[in-house]
C-alpha positions as a printed NumPy array, in Angstrom:
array([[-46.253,   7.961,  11.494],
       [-45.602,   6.625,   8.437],
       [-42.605,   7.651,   6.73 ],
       [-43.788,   8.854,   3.28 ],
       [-40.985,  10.788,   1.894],
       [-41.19 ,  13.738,  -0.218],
       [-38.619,  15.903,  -2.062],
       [-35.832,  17.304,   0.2  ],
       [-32.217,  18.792,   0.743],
       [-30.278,  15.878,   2.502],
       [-29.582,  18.644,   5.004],
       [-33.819,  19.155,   5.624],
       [-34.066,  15.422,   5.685],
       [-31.305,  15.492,   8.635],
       [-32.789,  17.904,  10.418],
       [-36.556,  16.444,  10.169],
       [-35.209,  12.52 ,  11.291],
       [-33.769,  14.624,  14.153],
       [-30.532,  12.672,  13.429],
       [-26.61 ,  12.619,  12.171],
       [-27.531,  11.425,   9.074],
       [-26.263,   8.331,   9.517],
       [-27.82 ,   4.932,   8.295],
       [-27.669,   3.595,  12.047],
       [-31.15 ,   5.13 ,  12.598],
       [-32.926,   1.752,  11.79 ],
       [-35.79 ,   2.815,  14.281],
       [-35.971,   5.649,  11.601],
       [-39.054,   3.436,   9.715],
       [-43.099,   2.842,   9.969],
       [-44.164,   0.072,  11.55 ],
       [-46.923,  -1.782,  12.479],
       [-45.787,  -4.638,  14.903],
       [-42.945,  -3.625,  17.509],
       [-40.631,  -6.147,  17.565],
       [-42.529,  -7.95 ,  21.177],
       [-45.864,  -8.737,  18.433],
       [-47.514,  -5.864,  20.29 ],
       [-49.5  ,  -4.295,  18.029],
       [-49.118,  -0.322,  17.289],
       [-51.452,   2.179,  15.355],
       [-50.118,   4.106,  12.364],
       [-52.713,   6.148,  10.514],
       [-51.645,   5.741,   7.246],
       [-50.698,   2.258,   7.063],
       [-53.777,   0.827,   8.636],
       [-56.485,   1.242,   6.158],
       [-54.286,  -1.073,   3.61 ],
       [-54.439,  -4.049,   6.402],
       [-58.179,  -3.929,   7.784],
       [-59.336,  -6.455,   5.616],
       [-56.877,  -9.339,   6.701],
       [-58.528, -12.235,   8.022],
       [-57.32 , -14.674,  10.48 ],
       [-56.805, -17.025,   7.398],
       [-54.664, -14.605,   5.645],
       [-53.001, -13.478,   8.749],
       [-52.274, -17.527,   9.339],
       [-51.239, -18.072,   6.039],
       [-48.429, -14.656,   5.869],
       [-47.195, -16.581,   9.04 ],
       [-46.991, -20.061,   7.23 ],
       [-45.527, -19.226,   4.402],
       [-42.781, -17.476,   6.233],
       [-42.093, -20.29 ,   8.28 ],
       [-41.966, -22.357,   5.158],
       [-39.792, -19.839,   3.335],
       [-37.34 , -20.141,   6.551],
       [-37.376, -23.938,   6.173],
       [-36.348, -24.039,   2.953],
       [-33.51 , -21.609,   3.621],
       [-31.911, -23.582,   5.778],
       [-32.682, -26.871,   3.101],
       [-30.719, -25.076,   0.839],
       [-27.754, -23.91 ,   2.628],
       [-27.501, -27.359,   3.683],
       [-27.521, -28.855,   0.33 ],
       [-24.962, -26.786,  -0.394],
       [-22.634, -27.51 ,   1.993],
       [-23.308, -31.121,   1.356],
       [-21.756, -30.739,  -2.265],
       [-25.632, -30.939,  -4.091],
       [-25.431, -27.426,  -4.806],
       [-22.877, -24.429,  -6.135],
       [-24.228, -21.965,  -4.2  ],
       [-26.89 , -20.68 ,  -2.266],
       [-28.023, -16.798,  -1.519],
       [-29.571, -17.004,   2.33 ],
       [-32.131, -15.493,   3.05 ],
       [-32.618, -16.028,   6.892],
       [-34.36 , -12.605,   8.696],
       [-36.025, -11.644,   5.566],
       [-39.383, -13.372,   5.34 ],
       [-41.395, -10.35 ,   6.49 ],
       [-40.532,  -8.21 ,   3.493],
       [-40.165, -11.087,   0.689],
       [-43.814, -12.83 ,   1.937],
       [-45.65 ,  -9.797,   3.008],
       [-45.293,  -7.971,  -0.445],
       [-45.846, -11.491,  -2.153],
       [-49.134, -11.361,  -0.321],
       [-50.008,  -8.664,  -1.287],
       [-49.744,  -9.425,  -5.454],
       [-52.32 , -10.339,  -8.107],
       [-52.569, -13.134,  -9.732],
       [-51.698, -10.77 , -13.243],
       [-48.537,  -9.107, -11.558],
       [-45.191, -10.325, -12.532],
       [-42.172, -10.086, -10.036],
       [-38.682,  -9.59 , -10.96 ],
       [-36.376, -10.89 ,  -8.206],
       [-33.038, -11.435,  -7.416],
       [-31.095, -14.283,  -5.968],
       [-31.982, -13.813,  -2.264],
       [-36.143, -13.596,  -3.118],
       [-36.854, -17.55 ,  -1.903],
       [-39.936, -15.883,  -0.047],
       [-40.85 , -14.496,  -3.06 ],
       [-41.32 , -17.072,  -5.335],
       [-43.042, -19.286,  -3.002],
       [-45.623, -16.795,  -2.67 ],
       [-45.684, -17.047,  -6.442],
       [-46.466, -20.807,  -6.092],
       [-43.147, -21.911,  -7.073],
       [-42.395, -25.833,  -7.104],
       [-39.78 , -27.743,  -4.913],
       [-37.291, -28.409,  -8.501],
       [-38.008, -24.688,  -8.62 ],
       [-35.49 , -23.221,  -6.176],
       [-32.781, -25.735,  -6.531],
       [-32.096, -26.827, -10.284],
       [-30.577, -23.903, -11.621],
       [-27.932, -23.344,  -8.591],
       [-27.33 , -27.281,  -8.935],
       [-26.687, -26.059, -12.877],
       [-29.325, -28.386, -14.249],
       [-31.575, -26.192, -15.828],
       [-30.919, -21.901, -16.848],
       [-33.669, -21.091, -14.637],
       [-35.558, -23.881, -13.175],
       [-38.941, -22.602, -13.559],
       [-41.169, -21.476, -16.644],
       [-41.611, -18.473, -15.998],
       [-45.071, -17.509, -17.13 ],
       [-46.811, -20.314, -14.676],
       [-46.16 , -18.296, -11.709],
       [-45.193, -14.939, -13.363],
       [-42.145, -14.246, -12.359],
       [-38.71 , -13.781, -14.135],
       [-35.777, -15.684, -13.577],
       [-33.512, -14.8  , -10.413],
       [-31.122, -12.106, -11.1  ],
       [-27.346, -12.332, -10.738],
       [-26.236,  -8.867, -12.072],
       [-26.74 ,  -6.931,  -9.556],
       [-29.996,  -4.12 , -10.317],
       [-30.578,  -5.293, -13.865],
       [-34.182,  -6.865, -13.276],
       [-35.232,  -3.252, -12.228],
       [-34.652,  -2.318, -15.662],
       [-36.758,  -5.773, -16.875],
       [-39.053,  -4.913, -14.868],
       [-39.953,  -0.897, -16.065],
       [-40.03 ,  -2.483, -19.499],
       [-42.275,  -5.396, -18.933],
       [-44.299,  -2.604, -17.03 ],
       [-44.414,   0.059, -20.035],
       [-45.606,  -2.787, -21.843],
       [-48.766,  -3.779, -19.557],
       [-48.944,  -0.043, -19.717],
       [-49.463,   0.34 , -23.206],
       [-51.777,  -2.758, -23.654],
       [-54.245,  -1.06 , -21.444],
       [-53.287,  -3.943, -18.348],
       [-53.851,  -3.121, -14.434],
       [-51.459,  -5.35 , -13.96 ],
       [-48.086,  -4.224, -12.085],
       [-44.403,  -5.295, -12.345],
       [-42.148,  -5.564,  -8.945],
       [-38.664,  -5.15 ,  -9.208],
       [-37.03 ,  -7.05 ,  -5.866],
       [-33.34 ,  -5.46 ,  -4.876],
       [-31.203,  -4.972,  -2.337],
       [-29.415,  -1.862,  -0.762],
       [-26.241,  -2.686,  -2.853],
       [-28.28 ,  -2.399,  -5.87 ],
       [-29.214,   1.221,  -5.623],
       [-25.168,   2.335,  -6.333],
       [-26.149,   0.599, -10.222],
       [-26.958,   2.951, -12.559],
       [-29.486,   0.213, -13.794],
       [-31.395,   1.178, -10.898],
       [-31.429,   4.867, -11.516],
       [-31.931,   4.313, -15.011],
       [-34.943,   1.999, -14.637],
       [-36.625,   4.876, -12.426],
       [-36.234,   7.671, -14.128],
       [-37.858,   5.675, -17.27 ],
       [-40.323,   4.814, -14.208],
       [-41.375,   8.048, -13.546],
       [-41.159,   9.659, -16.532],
       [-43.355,   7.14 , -18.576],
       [-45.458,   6.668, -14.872],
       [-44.894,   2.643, -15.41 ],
       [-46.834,   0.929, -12.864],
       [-43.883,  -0.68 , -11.015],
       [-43.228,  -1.309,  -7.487],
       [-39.519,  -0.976,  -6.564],
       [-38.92 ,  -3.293,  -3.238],
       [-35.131,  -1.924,  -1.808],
       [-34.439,  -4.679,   1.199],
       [-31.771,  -2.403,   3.3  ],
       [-30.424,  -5.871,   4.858],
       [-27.616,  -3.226,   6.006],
       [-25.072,  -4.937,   4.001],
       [-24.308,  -5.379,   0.236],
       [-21.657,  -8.557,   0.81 ],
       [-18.988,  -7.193,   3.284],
       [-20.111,  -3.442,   2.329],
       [-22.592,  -1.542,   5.104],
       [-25.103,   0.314,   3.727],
       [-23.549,   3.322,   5.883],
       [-20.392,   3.544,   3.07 ],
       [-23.347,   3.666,   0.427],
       [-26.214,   5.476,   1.913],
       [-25.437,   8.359,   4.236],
       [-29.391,   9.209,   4.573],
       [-32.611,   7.175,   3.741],
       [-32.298,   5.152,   0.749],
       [-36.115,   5.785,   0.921],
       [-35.201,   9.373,   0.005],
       [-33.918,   9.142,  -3.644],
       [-36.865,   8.113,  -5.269],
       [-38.778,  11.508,  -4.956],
       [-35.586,  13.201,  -6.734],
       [-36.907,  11.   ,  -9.575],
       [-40.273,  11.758,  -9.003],
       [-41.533,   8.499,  -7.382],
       [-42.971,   8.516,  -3.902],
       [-41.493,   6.145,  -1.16 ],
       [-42.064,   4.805,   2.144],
       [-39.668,   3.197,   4.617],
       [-40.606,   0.746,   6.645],
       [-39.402,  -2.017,   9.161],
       [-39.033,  -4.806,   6.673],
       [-39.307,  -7.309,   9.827],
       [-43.165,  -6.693,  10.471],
       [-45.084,  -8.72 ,   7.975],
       [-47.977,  -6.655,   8.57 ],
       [-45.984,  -2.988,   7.544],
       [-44.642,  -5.044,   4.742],
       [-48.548,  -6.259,   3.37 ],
       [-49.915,  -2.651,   4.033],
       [-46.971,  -0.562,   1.981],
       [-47.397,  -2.566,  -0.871],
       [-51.116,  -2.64 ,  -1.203],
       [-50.55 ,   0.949,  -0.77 ],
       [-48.324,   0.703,  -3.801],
       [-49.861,  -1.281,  -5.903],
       [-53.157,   0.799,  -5.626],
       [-51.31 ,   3.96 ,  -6.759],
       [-50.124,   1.728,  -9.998],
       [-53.362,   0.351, -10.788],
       [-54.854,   3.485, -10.645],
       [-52.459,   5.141, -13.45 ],
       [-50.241,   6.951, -10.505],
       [-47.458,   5.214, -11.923],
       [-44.336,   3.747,  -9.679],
       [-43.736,   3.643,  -5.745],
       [-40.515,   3.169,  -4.085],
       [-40.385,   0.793,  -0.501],
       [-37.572,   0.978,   1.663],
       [-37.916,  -2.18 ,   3.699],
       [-35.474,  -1.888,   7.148],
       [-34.182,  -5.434,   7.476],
       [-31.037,  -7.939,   8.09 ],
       [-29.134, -10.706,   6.418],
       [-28.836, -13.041,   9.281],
       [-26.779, -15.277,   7.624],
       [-23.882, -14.703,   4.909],
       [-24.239, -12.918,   1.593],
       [-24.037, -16.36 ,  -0.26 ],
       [-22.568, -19.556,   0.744],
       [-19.206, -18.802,  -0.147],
       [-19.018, -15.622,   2.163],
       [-17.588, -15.449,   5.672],
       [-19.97 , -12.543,   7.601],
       [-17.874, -13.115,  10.795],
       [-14.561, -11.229,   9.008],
       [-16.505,  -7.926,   8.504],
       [-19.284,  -8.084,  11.198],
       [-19.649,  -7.704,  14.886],
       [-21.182, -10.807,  16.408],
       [-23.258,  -8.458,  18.977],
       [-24.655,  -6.852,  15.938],
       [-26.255,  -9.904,  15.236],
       [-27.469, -11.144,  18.022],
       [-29.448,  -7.535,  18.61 ],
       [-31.089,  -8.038,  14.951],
       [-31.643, -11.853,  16.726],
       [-34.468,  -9.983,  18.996],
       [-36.355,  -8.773,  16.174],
       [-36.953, -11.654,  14.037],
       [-39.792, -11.563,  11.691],
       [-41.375, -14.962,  12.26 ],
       [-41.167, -14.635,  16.195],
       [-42.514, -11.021,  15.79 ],
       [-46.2  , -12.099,  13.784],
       [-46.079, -15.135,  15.868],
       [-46.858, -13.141,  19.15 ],
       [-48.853, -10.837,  17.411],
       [-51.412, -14.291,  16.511],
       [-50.98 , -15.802,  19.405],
       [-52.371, -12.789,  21.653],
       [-55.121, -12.173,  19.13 ],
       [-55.957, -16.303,  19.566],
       [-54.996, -16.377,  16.163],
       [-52.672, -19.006,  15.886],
       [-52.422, -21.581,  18.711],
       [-49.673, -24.955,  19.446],
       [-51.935, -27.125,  17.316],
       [-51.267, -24.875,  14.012],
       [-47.733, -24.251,  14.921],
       [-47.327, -27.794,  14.895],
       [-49.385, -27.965,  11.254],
       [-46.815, -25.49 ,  10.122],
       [-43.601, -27.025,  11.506],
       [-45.029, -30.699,   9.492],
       [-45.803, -28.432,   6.106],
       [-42.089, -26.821,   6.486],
       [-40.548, -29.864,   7.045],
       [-42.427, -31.53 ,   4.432],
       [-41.579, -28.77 ,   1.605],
       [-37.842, -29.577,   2.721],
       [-37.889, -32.912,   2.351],
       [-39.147, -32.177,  -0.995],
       [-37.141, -29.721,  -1.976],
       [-34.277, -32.429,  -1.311],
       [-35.654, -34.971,  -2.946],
       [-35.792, -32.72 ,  -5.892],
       [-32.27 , -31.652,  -5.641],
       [-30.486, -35.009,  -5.128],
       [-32.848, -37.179,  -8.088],
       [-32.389, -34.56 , -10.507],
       [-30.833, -36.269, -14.407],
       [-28.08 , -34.442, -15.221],
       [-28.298, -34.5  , -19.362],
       [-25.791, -34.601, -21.679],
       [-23.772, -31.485, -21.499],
       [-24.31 , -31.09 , -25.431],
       [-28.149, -30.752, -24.957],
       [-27.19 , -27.092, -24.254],
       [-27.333, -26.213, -27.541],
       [-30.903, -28.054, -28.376],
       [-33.097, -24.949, -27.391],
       [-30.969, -21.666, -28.153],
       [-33.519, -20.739, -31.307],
       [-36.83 , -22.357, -32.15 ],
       [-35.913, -23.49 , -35.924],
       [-32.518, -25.402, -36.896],
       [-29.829, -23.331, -36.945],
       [-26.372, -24.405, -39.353],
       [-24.349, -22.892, -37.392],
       [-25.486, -23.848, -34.143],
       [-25.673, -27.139, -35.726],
       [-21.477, -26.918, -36.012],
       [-20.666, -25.59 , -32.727],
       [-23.394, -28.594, -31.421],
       [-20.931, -31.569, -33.522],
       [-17.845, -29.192, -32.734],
       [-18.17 , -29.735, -29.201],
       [-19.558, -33.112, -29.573],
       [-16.038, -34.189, -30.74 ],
       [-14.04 , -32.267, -27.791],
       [-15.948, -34.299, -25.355],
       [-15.474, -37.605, -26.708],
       [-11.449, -36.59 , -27.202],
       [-11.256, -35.666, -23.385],
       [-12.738, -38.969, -22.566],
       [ -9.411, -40.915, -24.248]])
C-alpha cells in the first residue's frame, strides 16, 4: 500500500504505522521491488510504471551503474590530491536516477552536492562533475544545457530556488516543473519550510525529493525526525509519499506520480525516499566514529543496483552480455571523468574578476590591478 500521507496528529500517525514513533521503521515505506528483485504489486504505484520498456528498464539500470562508477572516480581523485572534496553518493542511485528518469526535457532540477545521479540523468559532461570541487570553474557546467542549477552547499537553500524558478514557469503559462533535491538534514532549515509554504500557497509546480539517507553528517535522522519526514508536508498543504528510495522502480513511479499532479495545475508533491549513505558524508568525514559497522553491512543487502539487477535478470531483461556493455560504458565514463580532472588549465587566479558583470566595471577594474599587484609582491 502505498504510503500517501494525509493530515494527522503525530499521535494518529503513531497509532496508524502501528509503531513507537521512531524513525527505525524503515520497512515503514511503498515499494515496488523487495530488496531479493522479486517483484511486488502496489495498487497505486503501478499505473505510473506500466509503460516502461525493457529499454528504459535497461537504461534506469545503466545509468545507475554508471552513476556508481563515477562515485567511486571521484572519491578516488580526491584522495589522490586532484580534488578538495567529494560528497559520496554510494547506495543512492535508485532515488537520484529513478526520479531523473522520470523528468522532461523542460524541467529544471535543483540539487545539492550528493545528486551525481542526478545530473547524469540530466546529460551532464565528464568536466561537469569534477571542475568546480577541483576549484577550476564556480560551477562547472552551464546551466541551461542540461537544466539544472548549480550544486548546492548551503544546506536547503535550492528548495527555495527552486519554488521561485517554479512560480515563474507558473506565471508564464509553462508545464514545466522544478525539483528541489535534499536530504533529511535539510528539512530542520527553515529554507525548506519556507520554500513550501510559498509552494503550497502559490500551488508552484515543484517536486520536493527528501533522501532520508538516515544521517545528516554524524546526526541520525532519529534526533531530527521522531515520525515520517513524509508527514510534514500535508501540515503545509502538499501531499507526500514515502517510499523505499532503494527500488528504482518505486522511485520512477512516485515521481511520475508527482510530476502529473504539477503539470496538471495541482501544484507541489512531497517524496520521502527511504535510503542510506553507504559511504561518508563527504571526503573529509569519518562514518566509522558515529556508526555501527553492522548497520552497514544490513543496508549492504539492500543495494539498489543489485536489487533492479535481479529484478532484469528474472524478467530476461538484462543478461552477462549487457552487464558486461555496462561495466565497459562505466569504466569508460571514469576514465573520462579523470582525464578531465587531471588535464584541466588552471588560469590565472586574477581571471576571477573577468566575468562578475557583463559591462566594465571601475571599480572592479581596481580591485582586478589591486590584487594584480599582491600577487606579483608574494612572488619576491
Amino acid at each position: 500500500m502505498t504510503m500517501t500521507y494525509t493530515q494527522t496528529t503525530p499521535e494518529q500517525g503513531a497509532a496508524d504505522r502501528g509503531s513507537t514513533g521512531t524513525r527505525g521503521d524503515v520497512d515503514d515505506v511503498s515499494r515496488l521491488l523487495e530488496p531479493d528483485g522479486s517483484r511486488i504489486p502496489d495498487a497505486e504505484l503501478d499505473p505510473w510504471i506500466a509503460d516502461l520498456s525493457p529499454h528504459e528498464l535497461r537504461a534506469l539500470h545503466r545509468d545507475m551503474v554508471l552513476t556508481r562508477r563515477l562515485d567511486a572516480e571521484g572519491v578516488a581523485l580526491q584522495r589522490q590530491g586532484q580534488l578538495a572534496l567529494w560528497a559520496p553518493c554510494r547506495g543512492q542511485e535508485a532515488v537520484q536516477v529513478g526520479t531523473a528518469h522520470a523528468l522532461a526535457p523542460g524541467d529544471f532540477v535543483f540539487p545539492s552536492y550528493r545528486e551525481h545521479g542526478v545530473l547524469l540523468g540530466r546529460g551532464a559532461q565528464p568536466a561537469d562533475y569534477v571542475l568546480a570541487w577541483r576549484g577550476e570553474e564556480h560551477s562547472a557546467y552551464d546551466h541551461s544545457t542540461i537544466n539544472a542549477a548549480p550544486p548546492q552547499i548551503i544546506i536547503g537553500a535550492q528548495s527555495l530556488h527552486a519554488t521561485g524558478w517554479a512560480m515563474g514557469a507558473q506565471r508564464d503559462g509553462s508545464t514545466d516543473v522544478a525539483v528541489a533535491y535534499y536530504g533529511d538534514g535539510a528539512t530542520s532549515q527553515g529554507d525548506v519550510n519556507e520554500a513550501m509554504i510559498f509552494a503550497s500557497s502559490f500551488r508552484a509546480p515543484v517536486v520536493f525529493v527528501c533522501s532520508n539517507n538516515q544521517w545528516a553528517i554524524s546526526e541520525p535522522v532519529t534526533v531530527q525526525a521522531k515520525y515520517p519526514i513524509a508527514g510534514r508536508a500535508p501540515g503545509f498543504g502538499i501531499p507526500s509519499m514515502r517510499i523505499d528510495g532503494n527500488d528504482a522502480l518505486a522511485c520512477v513511479a512516485a515521481m511520475r506520480w508527482a510530476l502529473d499532479r504539477a503539470r496538471r495545475g495541482e501544484g507541489p508533491s512531497f517524496i520521502e525516499a527511504v535510503t542510506y549513505r553507504m559511504g561518508p558524508h563527504t571526503t573529509s568525514d569519518d562514518p566509522t566514529r558515529y556508526r555501527d559497522a553492522a548497520e552497514v553491512e544490513a543496508w549492504s543487502q539492500r543495494d539498489p543496483i543489485a536489487r533492479l539487477e535481479a529484478y532484469l535478470r528474472a524478467e530476461g531483461v538484462l543478461d552477462d552480455s549487457a552487464l558486461d556493455e555496462v561495466a565497459r560504458a562505466a569504466d569508460a565514463l571514469a576514465a573520462d571523468v579523470r582525464a578531465a580532472c587531471i588535464g584541466a588549465t588552471t588560469r590565472s587566479p586574477e581571471t576571477m574578476f573577468d566575468h562578475v558583470y557583463a559591462e566594465p566595471h571601475p571599480g572592479l577594474e581596481r580591485q582586478k590591478a589591486e590584487y594584480v599587484a599582491y600577487l606579483a609582491g608574494s612572488e619576491k
